[in-house]
XYZ file of C-alpha atoms in Angstrom:
685
model
C -12.448 12.300 31.829
C -15.369 13.062 34.137
C -13.747 16.395 35.052
C -13.257 17.213 31.372
C -16.829 16.286 30.351
C -18.758 16.807 33.582
C -20.198 13.297 33.284
C -19.131 9.660 32.853
C -17.345 8.800 29.624
C -18.866 5.321 29.226
C -21.768 3.485 30.796
C -22.317 -0.094 29.646
C -25.731 -0.274 31.286
C -26.829 2.715 29.224
C -25.155 1.738 25.937
C -25.106 -2.090 25.792
C -27.139 -3.940 28.384
C -30.472 -2.319 27.589
C -33.300 -2.639 25.098
C -33.079 1.079 24.248
C -29.353 1.872 23.863
C -27.880 5.351 24.007
C -24.441 6.933 24.297
C -23.282 9.122 27.143
C -23.051 12.898 26.457
C -19.301 12.737 27.146
C -18.768 10.077 24.467
C -20.883 12.056 21.999
C -19.031 15.338 22.624
C -15.556 13.791 22.391
C -15.108 10.631 20.313
C -18.014 11.099 17.899
C -17.285 14.794 17.425
C -13.543 14.313 16.907
C -13.514 11.325 14.509
C -14.107 13.390 11.287
C -11.466 15.907 12.337
C -8.911 13.193 13.110
C -9.502 11.694 9.666
C -9.206 15.005 7.798
C -6.090 16.212 9.612
C -4.436 12.801 9.135
C -5.141 12.709 5.397
C -4.328 16.393 4.811
C -0.493 16.177 4.383
C -0.707 13.330 1.868
C -3.566 14.967 -0.015
C -1.777 18.314 -0.248
C 1.316 16.531 -1.569
C -0.850 14.831 -4.183
C -2.471 18.115 -5.231
C 0.909 19.816 -5.442
C 2.145 17.334 -8.045
C -1.167 16.998 -9.956
C -2.426 20.299 -11.314
C -5.051 20.149 -14.050
C -5.734 23.861 -14.458
C -8.335 25.683 -12.410
C -12.116 25.467 -12.345
C -14.193 28.608 -12.715
C -16.162 29.503 -9.585
C -19.473 27.767 -10.243
C -22.812 27.859 -8.459
C -22.061 24.443 -6.922
C -18.720 25.635 -5.560
C -20.289 28.814 -4.146
C -22.999 26.856 -2.338
C -20.466 24.427 -0.840
C -18.290 27.311 0.329
C -21.282 29.157 1.781
C -22.440 26.081 3.676
C -18.900 25.553 4.991
C -18.809 29.133 6.270
C -22.198 28.657 7.956
C -20.954 25.469 9.613
C -17.941 27.375 10.933
C -20.235 30.094 12.311
C -22.510 27.523 13.985
C -19.533 25.745 15.601
C -18.076 28.954 16.950
C -21.480 30.115 18.106
C -21.378 27.164 20.532
C -17.933 28.318 21.662
C -19.082 31.896 22.287
C -22.143 30.592 24.104
C -19.828 28.674 26.475
C -17.952 31.931 27.197
C -21.309 33.622 27.745
C -22.186 30.955 30.322
C -18.819 31.507 31.961
C -19.589 35.211 32.344
C -22.986 34.318 33.827
C -21.245 32.313 36.582
C -22.422 29.039 35.031
C -19.114 27.281 34.455
C -19.530 24.679 31.666
C -17.197 21.653 31.446
C -14.022 22.132 29.358
C -15.392 19.862 26.631
C -17.840 22.631 25.616
C -14.834 24.868 24.860
C -12.560 22.321 23.211
C -15.010 20.484 20.937
C -16.576 23.583 19.269
C -13.072 24.964 18.723
C -11.821 21.715 17.145
C -14.937 21.250 15.002
C -14.871 24.905 13.897
C -11.230 24.787 12.802
C -11.801 21.459 11.002
C -14.856 22.772 9.138
C -12.936 25.912 8.190
C -10.126 23.708 6.849
C -12.643 21.713 4.776
C -14.065 24.968 3.380
C -10.608 26.237 2.381
C -9.853 22.842 0.870
C -12.912 23.178 -1.378
C -11.444 26.322 -2.926
C -7.914 24.935 -3.128
C -9.220 21.865 -4.970
C -11.012 24.160 -7.390
C -7.761 25.997 -8.125
C -5.987 22.658 -8.721
C -8.686 21.399 -11.110
C -10.246 18.671 -8.898
C -13.757 17.935 -10.156
C -14.740 15.470 -7.416
C -13.013 15.166 -4.036
C -12.989 11.731 -2.449
C -11.301 13.078 0.683
C -14.084 15.581 1.380
C -16.860 13.127 0.489
C -15.501 10.711 3.106
C -15.143 13.585 5.600
C -18.747 14.755 5.213
C -19.970 11.147 5.316
C -18.125 10.551 8.606
C -19.529 13.810 9.957
C -23.089 12.744 9.161
C -22.498 9.227 10.483
C -21.057 10.484 13.777
C -23.896 13.008 14.152
C -26.654 10.388 13.813
C -26.062 9.128 17.369
C -26.357 12.569 19.069
C -29.336 13.366 16.791
C -31.213 10.283 18.047
C -30.081 10.860 21.626
C -31.400 14.425 21.752
C -34.769 13.331 20.358
C -35.035 10.532 22.962
C -34.041 12.862 25.831
C -36.498 15.564 24.785
C -39.301 13.023 24.360
C -38.640 11.453 27.762
C -38.397 14.749 29.675
C -41.128 16.587 27.787
C -39.039 19.754 27.376
C -35.779 20.873 25.748
C -32.636 21.222 27.863
C -30.022 23.740 26.702
C -32.210 25.168 23.961
C -29.348 27.091 22.278
C -27.073 24.054 21.848
C -30.093 21.979 20.824
C -30.865 24.466 18.037
C -27.271 24.841 16.811
C -26.801 21.078 16.664
C -29.851 20.594 14.438
C -28.667 23.408 12.167
C -25.229 21.754 12.051
C -26.784 18.357 11.266
C -28.880 19.767 8.413
C -25.919 21.650 6.918
C -23.572 18.648 6.854
C -26.264 16.520 5.166
C -26.655 19.168 2.455
C -22.870 19.451 2.175
C -22.576 15.680 1.708
C -25.209 15.702 -1.040
C -23.527 18.599 -2.875
C -20.116 16.920 -2.646
C -21.452 13.926 -4.569
C -21.845 16.122 -7.680
C -18.744 16.810 -9.755
C -17.549 20.191 -10.977
C -17.106 21.293 -14.579
C -13.825 20.475 -16.389
C -10.869 22.768 -15.573
C -10.691 26.004 -17.524
C -7.219 25.460 -19.004
C -7.404 21.687 -19.326
C -6.083 20.281 -22.635
C -8.733 19.839 -25.292
C -9.572 16.185 -25.817
C -9.665 15.561 -29.559
C -10.601 11.886 -29.251
C -13.952 11.146 -30.896
C -14.845 8.636 -28.167
C -12.872 9.465 -24.973
C -12.871 7.172 -21.957
C -15.227 8.550 -19.262
C -13.051 7.211 -16.430
C -10.749 10.248 -16.311
C -13.661 12.692 -15.942
C -15.852 10.563 -13.657
C -16.512 11.462 -10.034
C -15.300 9.745 -6.883
C -18.431 7.647 -6.351
C -18.506 6.682 -10.031
C -14.937 5.421 -9.843
C -15.564 3.646 -6.556
C -18.530 1.710 -7.956
C -17.295 1.584 -11.613
C -20.494 3.336 -12.650
C -18.635 4.996 -15.543
C -18.516 1.575 -17.244
C -22.309 1.107 -17.123
C -23.031 2.829 -20.451
C -20.760 0.459 -22.383
C -22.259 -2.583 -20.613
C -25.778 -1.449 -21.498
C -24.755 -0.831 -25.111
C -23.190 -4.302 -25.277
C -26.410 -5.780 -23.893
C -28.491 -4.088 -26.601
C -26.278 -5.030 -29.547
C -22.851 -6.537 -30.298
C -20.052 -4.063 -29.675
C -18.010 -2.714 -32.602
C -14.606 -1.055 -32.816
C -16.126 2.409 -32.922
C -17.966 1.749 -29.640
C -14.755 1.216 -27.674
C -13.291 4.181 -25.830
C -9.885 5.647 -26.511
C -7.077 5.012 -24.054
C -6.407 7.458 -21.271
C -3.410 9.683 -21.911
C -1.378 8.071 -19.130
C -2.080 4.584 -20.569
C -0.797 5.270 -24.105
C 2.500 3.855 -25.312
C 3.674 7.381 -26.119
C 3.826 8.166 -22.396
C 4.619 4.739 -20.936
C 7.505 3.808 -23.244
C 9.066 7.221 -22.767
C 8.930 6.884 -18.969
C 10.374 3.358 -18.978
C 13.101 4.355 -21.437
C 14.066 7.288 -19.240
C 14.380 5.096 -16.140
C 16.334 2.457 -18.074
C 18.757 5.078 -19.390
C 19.135 6.416 -15.855
C 19.913 2.910 -14.558
C 22.538 2.372 -17.281
C 24.077 5.765 -16.536
C 24.316 4.951 -12.807
C 26.057 1.638 -13.489
C 28.432 3.262 -15.963
C 29.270 5.966 -13.429
C 30.026 3.337 -10.781
C 32.232 1.471 -13.242
C 34.146 4.658 -13.997
C 34.643 5.321 -10.280
C 35.820 1.737 -9.740
C 38.220 2.039 -12.657
C 39.677 5.239 -11.196
C 40.148 3.504 -7.837
C 41.887 0.622 -9.579
C 44.192 2.984 -11.452
C 45.122 4.889 -8.293
C 45.751 1.642 -6.456
C 48.021 0.349 -9.223
C 49.990 3.610 -9.288
C 50.463 3.620 -5.522
C 51.233 -0.083 -5.110
C 53.392 -1.042 -8.070
C 54.996 -4.388 -7.523
C 52.907 -5.418 -4.533
C 52.225 -8.773 -6.144
C 49.262 -10.990 -5.032
C 47.611 -8.317 -2.882
C 47.185 -6.092 -5.922
C 45.550 -8.878 -7.927
C 43.240 -9.669 -5.031
C 41.992 -6.077 -4.798
C 41.471 -5.857 -8.553
C 39.406 -9.065 -8.563
C 37.327 -7.866 -5.617
C 36.615 -4.519 -7.334
C 35.655 -6.314 -10.501
C 33.108 -8.404 -8.637
C 31.506 -5.290 -7.178
C 30.588 -4.040 -10.661
C 26.990 -4.817 -11.478
C 25.046 -4.797 -14.678
C 22.103 -2.441 -15.231
C 18.945 -3.900 -13.719
C 15.860 -3.677 -15.894
C 13.829 -4.791 -12.884
C 14.814 -1.624 -11.008
C 13.799 0.502 -13.985
C 10.368 -1.176 -14.056
C 9.925 -0.729 -10.295
C 10.756 2.966 -10.522
C 8.337 3.441 -13.409
C 5.346 1.385 -12.313
C 6.024 0.792 -8.607
C 4.261 3.846 -7.071
C 1.021 3.174 -8.972
C 1.165 -0.530 -8.092
C 1.682 0.254 -4.386
C -1.736 1.943 -4.288
C -3.290 -1.385 -5.260
C -1.139 -3.108 -2.629
C -2.543 -0.753 0.007
C -6.107 -1.701 -1.017
C -5.126 -5.375 -0.834
C -3.824 -4.924 2.709
C -7.103 -3.351 3.843
C -9.119 -6.103 2.159
C -7.034 -8.817 3.820
C -7.609 -7.311 7.246
C -11.345 -6.897 6.614
C -11.661 -10.538 5.557
C -10.986 -11.609 9.169
C -13.675 -9.353 10.622
C -16.623 -11.473 9.470
C -15.444 -14.683 11.236
C -15.226 -12.731 14.489
C -18.666 -11.233 13.898
C -19.965 -14.726 13.149
C -18.645 -15.885 16.530
C -20.392 -12.962 18.230
C -23.614 -13.720 16.331
C -23.612 -17.373 17.445
C -22.969 -16.268 21.033
C -25.892 -13.842 20.729
C -28.174 -16.667 19.558
C -27.123 -18.791 22.536
C -27.831 -15.962 24.962
C -31.620 -15.725 25.242
C -31.421 -12.677 27.525
C -29.517 -10.568 25.002
C -31.354 -7.540 23.553
C -32.739 -7.996 20.050
C -30.883 -4.972 18.654
C -27.593 -6.837 19.149
C -28.523 -9.261 16.373
C -29.577 -6.473 13.990
C -26.347 -4.595 14.674
C -24.156 -7.669 14.109
C -25.977 -8.534 10.867
C -25.634 -4.922 9.656
C -21.917 -4.919 10.462
C -21.411 -8.192 8.566
C -23.207 -6.752 5.541
C -21.228 -3.489 5.638
C -17.983 -5.411 6.010
C -18.793 -7.587 2.984
C -19.672 -4.522 0.879
C -16.431 -2.775 1.861
C -14.459 -5.906 1.014
C -16.031 -6.039 -2.442
C -15.400 -2.362 -3.205
C -11.807 -2.425 -1.978
C -10.920 -5.741 -3.629
C -12.113 -4.559 -7.045
C -10.162 -1.331 -6.669
C -7.109 -3.481 -5.972
C -7.683 -5.548 -9.113
C -8.257 -2.379 -11.164
C -4.837 -1.038 -10.184
C -3.185 -4.431 -10.777
C -4.720 -4.910 -14.235
C -3.820 -1.374 -15.312
C -0.263 -1.861 -14.025
C 0.023 -5.131 -15.958
C -1.274 -3.478 -19.129
C 1.190 -0.598 -18.773
C 4.037 -2.998 -18.012
C 3.422 -5.024 -21.142
C 3.087 -1.870 -23.252
C 6.330 -0.456 -21.877
C 8.314 -3.681 -22.334
C 7.068 -4.149 -25.904
C 7.905 -0.543 -26.816
C 11.380 -0.640 -25.275
C 12.240 -3.915 -27.036
C 10.961 -2.584 -30.364
C 13.017 0.614 -30.074
C 16.087 -1.398 -29.094
C 15.689 -3.682 -32.114
C 16.024 -0.656 -34.404
C 19.424 0.449 -33.068
C 21.342 -2.745 -32.198
C 24.548 -3.483 -34.054
C 25.044 -6.186 -36.677
C 27.000 -8.326 -34.230
C 24.056 -8.147 -31.807
C 21.655 -9.169 -34.564
C 23.666 -12.353 -35.022
C 22.872 -13.442 -31.454
C 19.320 -12.026 -31.317
C 17.300 -13.249 -34.253
C 13.981 -11.894 -35.441
C 12.210 -14.873 -33.892
C 13.730 -14.172 -30.482
C 12.756 -10.504 -30.676
C 9.175 -11.453 -31.568
C 9.086 -13.827 -28.587
C 10.401 -11.102 -26.296
C 7.655 -8.682 -27.351
C 4.841 -11.235 -27.177
C 5.499 -14.156 -24.838
C 7.968 -12.631 -22.380
C 6.069 -9.352 -22.061
C 2.868 -11.319 -21.419
C 4.610 -13.179 -18.565
C 4.966 -9.934 -16.637
C 1.351 -8.971 -17.258
C 0.193 -12.341 -15.910
C 2.458 -12.015 -12.881
C 1.433 -8.502 -11.820
C -2.248 -9.440 -11.441
C -1.540 -11.639 -8.406
C 1.927 -10.427 -7.430
C 0.585 -9.069 -4.136
C -0.157 -12.634 -3.092
C 3.574 -12.978 -2.509
C 3.168 -11.080 0.786
C -0.605 -11.274 1.140
C -0.738 -15.088 1.227
C 1.700 -15.432 4.173
C -0.156 -12.625 5.987
C -3.547 -14.289 5.532
C -2.160 -17.697 6.494
C -0.557 -16.262 9.638
C -3.716 -14.409 10.722
C -5.938 -17.405 9.982
C -3.721 -19.699 12.027
C -3.597 -17.162 14.850
C -7.388 -16.977 15.089
C -7.638 -20.747 14.720
C -5.233 -21.064 17.657
C -7.572 -18.841 19.673
C -10.465 -21.162 18.787
C -8.964 -24.661 18.716
C -5.716 -24.248 20.637
C -2.540 -26.269 19.908
C -4.467 -28.627 17.621
C -3.830 -26.102 14.849
C -0.192 -27.209 14.791
C -1.324 -30.412 13.058
C -2.716 -28.315 10.216
C 0.450 -26.226 10.155
C 2.481 -29.417 9.785
C 0.477 -30.334 6.682
C 1.199 -26.943 5.103
C 4.882 -27.073 6.038
C 5.200 -30.462 4.348
C 3.737 -29.013 1.165
C 6.254 -26.140 0.959
C 9.401 -28.131 -0.026
C 7.270 -30.249 -2.348
C 6.023 -27.135 -4.130
C 9.498 -25.538 -4.148
C 10.956 -28.528 -5.952
C 8.165 -28.334 -8.519
C 8.799 -24.602 -9.016
C 12.520 -25.153 -9.644
C 11.785 -27.890 -12.141
C 9.144 -25.730 -13.833
C 11.666 -22.934 -14.263
C 14.112 -25.317 -15.950
C 11.350 -26.463 -18.300
C 10.496 -22.827 -19.029
C 14.080 -22.103 -20.137
C 14.092 -25.180 -22.363
C 10.697 -24.321 -23.850
C 11.756 -20.761 -24.739
C 14.903 -22.119 -26.402
C 12.810 -24.460 -28.575
C 10.363 -21.654 -29.355
C 13.177 -19.338 -30.478
C 14.568 -22.061 -32.750
C 11.145 -22.742 -34.255
C 10.370 -19.103 -34.999
C 13.881 -18.553 -36.398
C 13.430 -21.530 -38.754
C 9.964 -20.330 -39.791
C 11.345 -16.884 -40.651
C 14.073 -18.470 -42.778
C 11.501 -20.663 -44.525
C 9.219 -17.743 -45.280
C 12.183 -15.646 -46.433
C 13.307 -18.316 -48.918
C 9.931 -19.742 -49.849
C 10.641 -19.338 -53.578
C 13.704 -21.562 -53.372
C 11.791 -24.129 -51.289
C 9.024 -24.270 -53.876
C 11.507 -24.431 -56.754
C 13.396 -27.430 -55.342
C 10.359 -29.045 -53.647
C 11.973 -28.928 -50.199
C 8.669 -28.475 -48.343
C 8.549 -31.997 -46.806
C 12.108 -31.859 -45.432
C 11.684 -28.429 -43.884
C 8.247 -29.393 -42.583
C 9.877 -32.312 -40.789
C 12.433 -29.948 -39.232
C 9.688 -27.661 -37.951
C 7.626 -30.568 -36.636
C 10.709 -32.009 -34.921
C 11.253 -28.761 -33.000
C 7.544 -28.535 -32.286
C 7.544 -32.107 -30.988
C 10.354 -31.318 -28.550
C 8.514 -28.173 -27.476
C 5.303 -30.118 -26.865
C 7.158 -32.672 -24.761
C 8.481 -29.909 -22.519
C 5.015 -28.329 -22.296
C 3.513 -31.696 -21.373
C 6.027 -32.201 -18.560
C 5.414 -28.684 -17.300
C 1.628 -29.242 -17.406
C 1.965 -32.439 -15.365
C 3.999 -30.594 -12.728
C 1.503 -27.707 -12.590
C -1.407 -30.119 -12.210
C 0.372 -31.925 -9.405
C 1.163 -28.661 -7.631
C -2.391 -27.328 -8.016
C -3.887 -30.605 -6.760
C -1.686 -30.485 -3.663
C -2.574 -26.888 -2.804
C -6.281 -27.137 -3.670
C -6.637 -30.115 -1.360
C -4.519 -28.400 1.316
C -7.425 -26.522 3.059
C -9.455 -29.729 3.282
C -6.486 -31.683 4.630
C -5.647 -28.917 7.109
C -9.241 -28.714 8.391
C -9.599 -32.503 8.614
C -6.298 -32.906 10.450
C -6.990 -30.037 12.849
C -10.507 -31.186 13.779
C -9.385 -34.809 14.173
C -6.515 -33.864 16.474
C -8.690 -31.415 18.449
C -11.365 -34.008 19.187
C -9.003 -36.912 19.880
C -6.526 -35.077 22.136
C -8.902 -34.444 25.028
C -12.409 -35.678 25.810
C -13.315 -32.221 27.103
C -12.759 -30.747 23.646
C -16.243 -30.491 22.162
C -16.670 -29.326 18.587
C -19.760 -27.150 19.045
C -21.472 -24.898 16.478
C -19.461 -21.786 17.310
C -16.066 -23.475 17.004
C -17.059 -25.443 13.900
C -18.541 -22.527 11.909
C -15.861 -20.015 12.883
C -13.096 -22.514 12.108
C -14.641 -23.406 8.758
C -14.924 -19.729 7.821
C -11.230 -19.290 8.666
C -10.347 -22.407 6.671
C -12.303 -20.958 3.734
C -10.133 -17.844 3.949
C -7.097 -20.126 3.731
C -8.304 -21.594 0.431
C -7.485 -18.614 -1.776
C -3.911 -17.917 -0.575
C -3.054 -21.620 -0.522
C -4.390 -22.142 -4.050
C -2.868 -18.945 -5.499
C 0.562 -19.253 -3.904
C 1.803 -22.043 -6.221
C 0.507 -20.172 -9.262
C 2.333 -17.011 -8.188
C 5.524 -18.976 -7.533
C 5.264 -20.534 -10.990
C 4.632 -17.139 -12.587
C 7.653 -15.699 -10.777
C 9.800 -18.541 -12.095
C 8.603 -17.869 -15.646
C 8.963 -14.098 -15.290
C 12.520 -14.438 -13.943
C 13.491 -16.338 -17.097
C 11.830 -13.696 -19.255
C 13.533 -10.917 -17.285
C 16.975 -12.387 -17.968
C 16.185 -12.720 -21.679
C 14.882 -9.158 -21.930
C 17.766 -7.705 -19.923
C 20.287 -9.585 -22.033
C 18.711 -8.216 -25.217
C 18.554 -4.637 -23.910
C 22.239 -4.840 -22.915
C 23.383 -5.358 -26.525
C 25.592 -2.742 -28.143
C 23.845 0.026 -30.045
C 24.817 1.885 -33.178
C 26.606 5.117 -32.413
C 24.752 7.962 -34.170
C 27.858 10.171 -33.845
C 30.211 7.836 -35.709
C 29.198 9.278 -39.098
C 29.855 12.885 -40.049
C 27.690 14.606 -42.595
C 29.779 16.936 -44.771
C 29.453 18.658 -48.095
C 31.947 16.980 -50.495
C 33.342 18.092 -53.809
C 31.951 16.505 -57.007
C 33.655 13.254 -57.905
C 33.581 9.820 -56.313
C 30.470 9.050 -54.274
C 32.484 6.956 -51.789
C 36.200 6.977 -51.030
C 37.916 4.495 -48.703
C 41.361 4.953 -47.156
C 42.903 2.150 -45.074
C 39.442 0.634 -44.663
C 38.848 -2.398 -42.440
C 35.463 -4.125 -42.583
C 34.043 -6.830 -40.298
C 30.644 -8.322 -39.414
C 31.276 -7.729 -35.708
C 33.786 -6.396 -33.224
C 34.689 -9.836 -31.948
C 35.080 -11.361 -35.467
C 38.102 -11.249 -37.748
C 38.036 -8.497 -40.416
C 36.798 -9.582 -43.818
C 38.677 -6.742 -45.524
C 41.915 -5.112 -44.376
C 43.862 -2.030 -45.504
C 41.531 -1.285 -48.384
C 43.058 1.445 -50.654
C 41.017 3.101 -53.403
C 44.100 3.298 -55.616
C 43.961 -0.458 -56.231
C 40.737 -0.146 -58.186
C 39.455 1.946 -60.985
C 36.425 4.100 -60.411
C 34.099 5.815 -62.819
C 32.018 8.404 -61.003
C 30.205 6.473 -58.301
C 30.640 3.093 -60.104
C 33.350 0.520 -59.397
C 34.515 -1.675 -62.266
C 33.682 -5.101 -60.868
C 31.305 -6.385 -63.499
C 28.438 -3.939 -63.489
C 27.945 -3.753 -59.692
C 27.827 -0.458 -57.880
C 30.031 0.159 -54.811
C 27.569 -0.986 -52.094
C 26.740 -4.178 -53.959
C 30.400 -4.942 -54.506
C 31.170 -4.426 -50.845
C 28.299 -6.719 -49.880
C 29.583 -9.439 -52.249
C 33.083 -9.205 -50.845
C 31.921 -9.360 -47.222
C 29.578 -12.230 -48.020
C 32.397 -14.178 -49.683
C 30.816 -14.201 -53.148
C 33.919 -12.611 -54.696
C 37.315 -11.344 -53.613
C 38.809 -7.837 -53.903
C 41.262 -8.951 -56.603
C-alpha cells in the first residue's frame, strides 16, 4: 500500500493516540474517496431494475434538473483535471504515486454515472431520488476529513503544498455540497402522469425521499387535527395501489393461477395413472400401490402461496429494514462498553468521549428511522392483506353453488370477512419477529458470553425451559380458537334466522325461547374465551418475567462460580443493556406464536370456503325462441345439490297443461310451482 500511495496507509499515533487527530493522505485518497463510488456501483443494478419496472412518464427538463446536470458535469471535469495534472507531472519527470491516477479516474467515472442517472431518473418520472441523495451525502461526509486535514496542514506549514490539487479539491467540495442541497428538492410531476381526480389526494405518493423518511408528509394532517377535530372530508383518499380495485384483482389473479397449477398437476397425474393401468393390466397389488401413492401426491390449491406471491415482495422490504434495525440495536451496548472504558482511562484524549457519544446518538436516530419504516411497510401490508381477503371472499360468495351455500352459511361468510381477515392483519404487524426474535436472542447471548462467559448458560437454561411450556399453551390456544369460531358461526347463523323470521317470532311470542338459545351459545363462547384469556395471561407472565429471571440467574451464577469474577460497572451496564434488548423478542414471541395459531385456523376456514364449487356461467345458453311457452322442460332432473338425491326426476311437460307462461297448479307461475315442489310443499301430481 505504501508503494501505491507513496506514504503509510494507517498511523495510529496520528489518528487515534493524539489530542489533534488526523488521517493519513493514503487513507484519505483511497478509502474515503472510494466509499461513495462503492455504494453507488453496488446499488446501481438493483436501482436500474426498479426503474425499468416502474415508469411514471417523463419529467420536462426543469431549471433544477439543468443545474444538477451542470454541476455533475463540472464535478467530472474537476476530477479529470486532477488526472490530467498527474500525467502532466509524469511528463515533467515528477512521478506521482499510482493513487493520483486511480482515484481521480474512479471518482470521475462515478460522478459521470451519477450525472447520467439524474437524466435517466427524469425520463422515468422520478421526482426525488433517495439513491442519489445518499450518494451525495456520503460524498460530503467522506470529504469533510480531507477538508479539515488540508486546512490543518496549511495552517501548520504556513504555505500551500500542491496548489493545483488544493484548489480542485475545494472546488469539488463546494460542488458536492451544492449538489446535495439541490437533490433534497423534488421535481415537478411527470408530464404524462395520470390526472388525479381525487378532491383530497394523499400526499405520500408525491412526497420526496426525505419527507417519506421522516414522515413529514403527515405533518399537515397532524397540525389540522391539533387545531380542530378531524372530519371525514379532512381524510386523504387512498393511494391507487392500496385500493380494493387493484388489490383484490391481484390476489384473485394469483389464486386463479394457483388453482390452475394444481389442476394441471392433477391432469398430468391422471394421465400417468391411465398409462400405467394400460401397460400393467392385471398386475394386482403393485398397481393399487402406485395409484394410492399418486393420489397422495395431489395437493389442494394453497391460498397461502397466493397471498405470498401477491404481498410477499412488498413485505420483504420491511423485513430488510427490520434486519438492519436488529443489527444496529447491538451497536449501542458495544459503544457503551467503549465509553465506560474511556471514562476509566484518564489518559485518553477528550475527543474520544465526544466521538463515542456522537456515534451513540447517530445509531439511535438511525434505529428510530429504520424501525418506523419497517412498521410502515408491515401496517400497509396488513391493510392490503385484509382488503384482498375480504374482497376475494365477497366475490366468491356471489358465485358459489347452492350445495356450497348449505355448508357455508351467511354467518360463516360474515365471520370470514371480518374476524378471520382481521387475524391476518394482526399477524403481519409482528410476523418478522418469527425470525427476528431468534436472531436477537442469539446475538444477545453471544455478546453476553463475551462479557460474562459460561455463566450465560444458566440464563439460556431458563429460556429453554420456557419453550415447551409456551408450546403447550400455543397448541391449547389453537384448539380453543377452533372451538370459539365454531360457536361464533352458530351464533351468527341463529341470529340471521331470527332476524329473517322476526315477524313469526313476534306473532307467536317466541322471543324468550330464542333469546335463551342465543344466550346459551354465547355462554359457551364466553367460557372458551375465558379459558383462552387465562392461557394467554399465563404465557405473557412467563415471557415478561423471563428477562428478569435470565438476568438474575446469570449474575448469580457468574458471581458464585468464581471469587475472581467481579461484577464491575462495565460488565453490569453492558449486560443489562443486552438483557433489555432481550425483553422485546421474549415478550413478543408468545404473542406471535398465538397469532400464528389463530391465523392458521382462519387460513383453513378461508381456503375451505374458496375451494367450494362455483356456478358455471357457460351452462346456460341464451337463444332467441319462438313465441309460446316461456319455459319448457324435457327429461328434467332437479336437486338441491350434486351429492343429494334428486327431488324431481324425468319431468315431462306433456304431463301438465300450460297456458302461455302459466302452469295450472292453482294460480302459481312456473318458478313458484317449481320452488314449492322442491321445497316439499306440494307434489307434481
